Amino acid sequence: MNKLIGLSLVLLSGGLQAATISSSKNVELLVIDGKKVQSSFWSPTEKVELQPGRHQIVVRYDGELKNGSKNTMYTTRPYLFEMDVPDDDATIILPRLTTLSQAKAHFGRGAQWQLELSDGTTSALPYVELQGKGMAAFKNMEELVADYNRQHGITFEQGYAVDLEQATVEVSEQGEVTISGDALAQLKLWYSKANAEEKAAFHQWSKAQDAL
């Protein structure tokens, strides 16, 4: 049974038409714009509504495949896309996989994720394959994605993904780092990289500064 959700973090005002982003068979939507996609075992979420623009979508392949005379469940690591959602409905797709050996070979050489528009046209989706540590590495997907975003200076503003490092940090051919952009952008960049303790310390410091 398909399940359609509208993310509360996406503002549907301003006259923009929301697009429906779907996942193809055995592709599970995990995290969108830093928020876990709510699903149940019996009714996984296969569609979301997003405004056109830059979004971060995390998925994984999770399907039952033929393995000789029996069927076997096969689950991949999470794949993260920084993608421009079009103003038209689209589907995240993979080539058709039917056997376990076929799936292992496909993901082993590099998955071919694509975005298919309603008119049938497709385009490749660049991705990052998220790496976890330990047996429970992928138990908390929201936390895993948050760690990735903190490390890479990615935040979300008004429901859109913003790469603060790309906007404010420049590296020369000699390896010299120059921080550009206004003070607010720089503050957002460093805040996005801080852990919970560092953020708490910053809040205390900022309150003390405001009291001066």
mmCIF file of C-alpha atoms in Angstrom:
data_model
loop_
_atom_site.group_PDB
_atom_site.id
_atom_site.type_symbol
_atom_site.label_atom_id
_atom_site.label_comp_id
_atom_site.label_asym_id
_atom_site.label_seq_id
_atom_site.Cartn_x
_atom_site.Cartn_y
_atom_site.Cartn_z
ATOM 1 C CA MET A 1 0.000 0.000 0.000
ATOM 2 C CA ASN A 2 1.480 3.320 -1.048
ATOM 3 C CA LYS A 3 1.686 6.025 1.562
ATOM 4 C CA LEU A 4 1.920 9.729 0.700
ATOM 5 C CA ILE A 5 3.122 12.288 3.199
ATOM 6 C CA GLY A 6 3.628 16.033 3.110
ATOM 7 C CA LEU A 7 6.641 17.059 5.187
ATOM 8 C CA SER A 8 5.743 19.638 7.811
ATOM 9 C CA LEU A 9 9.099 21.351 7.347
ATOM 10 C CA VAL A 10 8.262 22.258 3.750
ATOM 11 C CA LEU A 11 6.313 25.479 3.365
ATOM 12 C CA LEU A 12 3.717 25.210 0.639
ATOM 13 C CA SER A 13 2.989 28.904 0.500
ATOM 14 C CA GLY A 14 4.331 31.523 -1.860
ATOM 15 C CA GLY A 15 2.557 30.232 -4.951
ATOM 16 C CA LEU A 16 4.989 27.364 -5.648
ATOM 17 C CA GLN A 17 3.522 24.069 -6.807
ATOM 18 C CA ALA A 18 4.739 21.092 -4.767
ATOM 19 C CA ALA A 19 6.174 18.155 -6.703
ATOM 20 C CA THR A 20 5.641 14.516 -5.716
ATOM 21 C CA ILE A 21 8.915 12.616 -5.361
ATOM 22 C CA SER A 22 8.426 8.851 -5.423
ATOM 23 C CA SER A 23 10.718 5.876 -4.932
ATOM 24 C CA SER A 24 10.705 2.849 -7.208
ATOM 25 C CA LYS A 25 10.190 -0.729 -6.019
ATOM 26 C CA ASN A 26 12.389 -1.751 -3.060
ATOM 27 C CA VAL A 27 13.802 1.766 -2.650
ATOM 28 C CA GLU A 28 13.136 3.047 0.868
ATOM 29 C CA LEU A 29 12.899 6.768 1.686
ATOM 30 C CA LEU A 30 14.792 7.313 4.957
ATOM 31 C CA VAL A 31 15.584 10.967 5.677
ATOM 32 C CA ILE A 32 14.575 14.139 3.838
ATOM 33 C CA ASP A 33 16.106 17.525 4.647
ATOM 34 C CA GLY A 34 17.438 16.185 7.933
ATOM 35 C CA LYS A 35 14.104 14.732 9.094
ATOM 36 C CA LYS A 36 13.323 11.023 9.363
ATOM 37 C CA VAL A 37 10.578 9.834 7.031
ATOM 38 C CA GLN A 38 7.904 8.214 9.163
ATOM 39 C CA SER A 39 7.085 4.719 7.927
ATOM 40 C CA SER A 40 5.832 1.441 9.295
ATOM 41 C CA PHE A 41 6.947 -2.096 8.455
ATOM 42 C CA TRP A 42 3.621 -2.819 6.772
ATOM 43 C CA SER A 43 3.177 0.563 5.106
ATOM 44 C CA PRO A 44 6.475 2.156 4.041
ATOM 45 C CA THR A 45 6.339 5.715 2.752
ATOM 46 C CA GLU A 46 6.945 5.720 -0.994
ATOM 47 C CA LYS A 47 6.059 9.333 -1.873
ATOM 48 C CA VAL A 48 6.650 12.795 -0.450
ATOM 49 C CA GLU A 49 5.672 16.272 -1.546
ATOM 50 C CA LEU A 50 8.461 18.838 -1.858
ATOM 51 C CA GLN A 51 8.684 22.336 -3.193
ATOM 52 C CA PRO A 52 10.940 22.757 -6.224
ATOM 53 C CA GLY A 53 14.467 23.632 -5.153
ATOM 54 C CA ARG A 54 17.513 22.151 -3.452
ATOM 55 C CA HIS A 55 16.752 19.227 -1.131
ATOM 56 C CA GLN A 56 18.651 16.445 0.580
ATOM 57 C CA ILE A 57 17.168 12.967 0.212
ATOM 58 C CA VAL A 58 18.524 9.768 1.767
ATOM 59 C CA VAL A 59 17.387 6.343 0.544
ATOM 60 C CA ARG A 60 18.508 2.731 0.534
ATOM 61 C CA TYR A 61 17.705 -0.395 -1.420
ATOM 62 C CA ASP A 62 15.851 -2.981 0.677
ATOM 63 C CA GLY A 63 14.292 -5.846 -1.241
ATOM 64 C CA GLU A 64 13.736 -9.578 -1.508
ATOM 65 C CA LEU A 65 15.774 -11.168 -4.305
ATOM 66 C CA LYS A 66 16.188 -14.643 -5.774
ATOM 67 C CA ASN A 67 19.165 -16.528 -4.348
ATOM 68 C CA GLY A 68 19.267 -19.900 -6.072
ATOM 69 C CA SER A 69 16.144 -21.838 -5.083
ATOM 70 C CA LYS A 70 15.150 -19.423 -2.303
ATOM 71 C CA ASN A 71 14.598 -15.726 -1.722
ATOM 72 C CA THR A 72 16.886 -13.537 0.384
ATOM 73 C CA MET A 73 16.507 -10.007 1.770
ATOM 74 C CA TYR A 74 19.210 -7.606 0.601
ATOM 75 C CA THR A 75 19.749 -4.183 2.172
ATOM 76 C CA THR A 76 22.328 -1.599 1.146
ATOM 77 C CA ARG A 77 23.985 1.244 2.989
ATOM 78 C CA PRO A 78 22.131 4.584 2.843
ATOM 79 C CA TYR A 79 22.669 6.769 -0.233
ATOM 80 C CA LEU A 80 22.501 10.545 0.136
ATOM 81 C CA PHE A 81 21.481 12.848 -2.721
ATOM 82 C CA GLU A 82 21.881 16.631 -2.832
ATOM 83 C CA MET A 83 19.367 17.189 -5.610
ATOM 84 C CA ASP A 84 17.407 19.932 -7.287
ATOM 85 C CA VAL A 85 13.765 18.896 -7.100
ATOM 86 C CA PRO A 86 12.017 19.866 -10.354
ATOM 87 C CA ASP A 87 8.603 21.534 -10.567
ATOM 88 C CA ASP A 88 7.225 18.248 -11.910
ATOM 89 C CA ASP A 89 6.602 14.834 -10.343
ATOM 90 C CA ALA A 90 9.615 12.524 -10.420
ATOM 91 C CA THR A 91 10.749 9.072 -9.274
ATOM 92 C CA ILE A 92 14.085 7.900 -7.860
ATOM 93 C CA ILE A 93 14.911 4.726 -9.768
ATOM 94 C CA LEU A 94 17.473 1.958 -10.188
ATOM 95 C CA PRO A 95 17.956 -0.616 -12.960
ATOM 96 C CA ARG A 96 15.702 -3.652 -12.435
ATOM 97 C CA LEU A 97 17.332 -6.111 -10.038
ATOM 98 C CA THR A 98 15.985 -9.661 -9.691
ATOM 99 C CA THR A 99 18.747 -11.817 -8.165
ATOM 100 C CA LEU A 100 21.055 -11.420 -5.171
ATOM 101 C CA SER A 101 24.189 -11.856 -7.271
ATOM 102 C CA GLN A 102 22.952 -9.214 -9.730
ATOM 103 C CA ALA A 103 22.297 -6.736 -6.902
ATOM 104 C CA LYS A 104 25.673 -7.342 -5.232
ATOM 105 C CA ALA A 105 27.437 -6.810 -8.558
ATOM 106 C CA HIS A 106 25.476 -3.631 -9.290
ATOM 107 C CA PHE A 107 26.110 -1.946 -5.941
ATOM 108 C CA GLY A 108 29.659 -3.286 -5.817
ATOM 109 C CA ARG A 109 30.680 -1.443 -8.968
ATOM 110 C CA GLY A 110 28.725 1.713 -8.093
ATOM 111 C CA ALA A 111 24.962 2.097 -8.078
ATOM 112 C CA GLN A 112 23.308 3.847 -11.026
ATOM 113 C CA TRP A 113 20.740 6.026 -9.294
ATOM 114 C CA GLN A 114 18.575 8.135 -11.593
ATOM 115 C CA LEU A 115 15.719 10.621 -11.391
ATOM 116 C CA GLU A 116 12.887 9.891 -13.831
ATOM 117 C CA LEU A 117 10.447 12.684 -14.681
ATOM 118 C CA SER A 118 6.791 12.150 -15.509
ATOM 119 C CA ASP A 119 7.563 12.497 -19.242
ATOM 120 C CA GLY A 120 9.968 9.551 -19.087
ATOM 121 C CA THR A 121 13.226 11.499 -19.290
ATOM 122 C CA THR A 122 15.950 10.486 -16.847
ATOM 123 C CA SER A 123 19.079 12.056 -15.382
ATOM 124 C CA ALA A 124 21.857 10.606 -13.238
ATOM 125 C CA LEU A 125 21.772 11.338 -9.503
ATOM 126 C CA PRO A 126 25.217 11.970 -7.970
ATOM 127 C CA TYR A 127 25.346 10.479 -4.500
ATOM 128 C CA VAL A 128 27.329 9.873 -1.340
ATOM 129 C CA GLU A 129 27.255 6.371 0.140
ATOM 130 C CA LEU A 130 27.047 6.933 3.890
ATOM 131 C CA GLN A 131 29.447 4.952 6.034
ATOM 132 C CA GLY A 132 28.593 3.899 9.561
ATOM 133 C CA LYS A 133 30.604 2.427 12.417
ATOM 134 C CA GLY A 134 29.737 -0.642 14.469
ATOM 135 C CA MET A 135 26.888 -3.133 14.420
ATOM 136 C CA ALA A 136 24.199 -0.484 15.016
ATOM 137 C CA ALA A 137 25.685 2.020 12.560
ATOM 138 C CA PHE A 138 22.434 2.539 10.664
ATOM 139 C CA LYS A 139 19.951 2.174 13.508
ATOM 140 C CA ASN A 140 19.451 5.929 13.893
ATOM 141 C CA MET A 141 19.421 7.309 10.350
ATOM 142 C CA GLU A 142 18.510 10.829 11.418
ATOM 143 C CA GLU A 143 21.553 11.019 13.697
ATOM 144 C CA LEU A 144 23.817 9.523 11.015
ATOM 145 C CA VAL A 145 22.708 12.152 8.501
ATOM 146 C CA ALA A 146 23.046 14.917 11.109
ATOM 147 C CA ASP A 147 26.672 13.892 11.700
ATOM 148 C CA TYR A 148 27.346 13.975 7.950
ATOM 149 C CA ASN A 149 25.758 17.409 7.600
ATOM 150 C CA ARG A 150 27.683 18.768 10.577
ATOM 151 C CA GLN A 151 30.972 17.537 9.118
ATOM 152 C CA HIS A 152 30.209 19.077 5.722
ATOM 153 C CA GLY A 153 28.654 22.373 6.811
ATOM 154 C CA ILE A 154 25.181 21.579 5.466
ATOM 155 C CA THR A 155 22.115 23.131 7.074
ATOM 156 C CA PHE A 156 18.464 23.727 6.151
ATOM 157 C CA GLU A 157 16.754 27.056 5.769
ATOM 158 C CA GLN A 158 13.005 27.335 5.091
ATOM 159 C CA GLY A 159 12.918 23.676 4.077
ATOM 160 C CA TYR A 160 15.847 23.865 1.641
ATOM 161 C CA ALA A 161 19.320 22.350 1.902
ATOM 162 C CA VAL A 162 22.112 24.928 2.039
ATOM 163 C CA ASP A 163 25.786 24.019 1.686
ATOM 164 C CA LEU A 164 27.415 26.663 3.871
ATOM 165 C CA GLU A 165 30.942 25.445 3.144
ATOM 166 C CA GLN A 166 30.438 25.922 -0.577
ATOM 167 C CA ALA A 167 29.064 29.401 0.033
ATOM 168 C CA THR A 168 31.640 30.689 2.496
ATOM 169 C CA VAL A 169 34.875 28.681 2.248
ATOM 170 C CA GLU A 170 37.311 28.873 -0.648
ATOM 171 C CA VAL A 171 40.491 26.796 -1.014
ATOM 172 C CA SER A 172 43.257 27.999 -3.334
ATOM 173 C CA GLU A 173 45.449 25.715 -5.462
ATOM 174 C CA GLN A 174 48.135 26.145 -2.814
ATOM 175 C CA GLY A 175 45.767 24.831 -0.158
ATOM 176 C CA GLU A 176 45.156 28.176 1.519
ATOM 177 C CA VAL A 177 41.668 28.472 3.048
ATOM 178 C CA THR A 178 39.798 31.773 2.848
ATOM 179 C CA ILE A 179 36.465 32.305 4.597
ATOM 180 C CA SER A 180 34.199 34.678 2.703
ATOM 181 C CA GLY A 181 30.582 35.750 3.037
ATOM 182 C CA ASP A 182 28.891 37.865 5.673
ATOM 183 C CA ALA A 183 29.174 37.303 9.417
ATOM 184 C CA LEU A 184 25.783 35.556 9.626
ATOM 185 C CA ALA A 185 26.782 32.967 7.014
ATOM 186 C CA GLN A 186 30.040 32.318 8.848
ATOM 187 C CA LEU A 187 28.236 31.877 12.180
ATOM 188 C CA LYS A 188 25.827 29.391 10.585
ATOM 189 C CA LEU A 189 28.744 27.432 9.115
ATOM 190 C CA TRP A 190 30.585 26.971 12.397
ATOM 191 C CA TYR A 191 27.376 26.358 14.362
ATOM 192 C CA SER A 192 26.392 23.588 11.944
ATOM 193 C CA LYS A 193 29.732 21.852 12.652
ATOM 194 C CA ALA A 194 29.435 22.016 16.462
ATOM 195 C CA ASN A 195 28.326 19.094 18.619
ATOM 196 C CA ALA A 196 25.712 19.365 21.384
ATOM 197 C CA GLU A 197 28.225 20.338 24.106
ATOM 198 C CA GLU A 198 29.858 22.959 21.911
ATOM 199 C CA LYS A 199 26.464 24.441 21.003
ATOM 200 C CA ALA A 200 25.496 24.619 24.681
ATOM 201 C CA ALA A 201 28.768 26.393 25.499
ATOM 202 C CA PHE A 202 28.178 28.810 22.630
ATOM 203 C CA HIS A 203 24.672 29.597 23.897
ATOM 204 C CA GLN A 204 26.089 30.412 27.339
ATOM 205 C CA TRP A 205 28.784 32.606 25.792
ATOM 206 C CA SER A 206 26.300 34.460 23.569
ATOM 207 C CA LYS A 207 23.995 35.152 26.535
ATOM 208 C CA ALA A 208 26.961 36.551 28.464
ATOM 209 C CA GLN A 209 27.870 38.764 25.508
ATOM 210 C CA ASP A 210 24.305 40.059 25.227
ATOM 211 C CA ALA A 211 24.363 40.968 28.914
ATOM 212 C CA LEU A 212 27.428 43.198 28.513
#
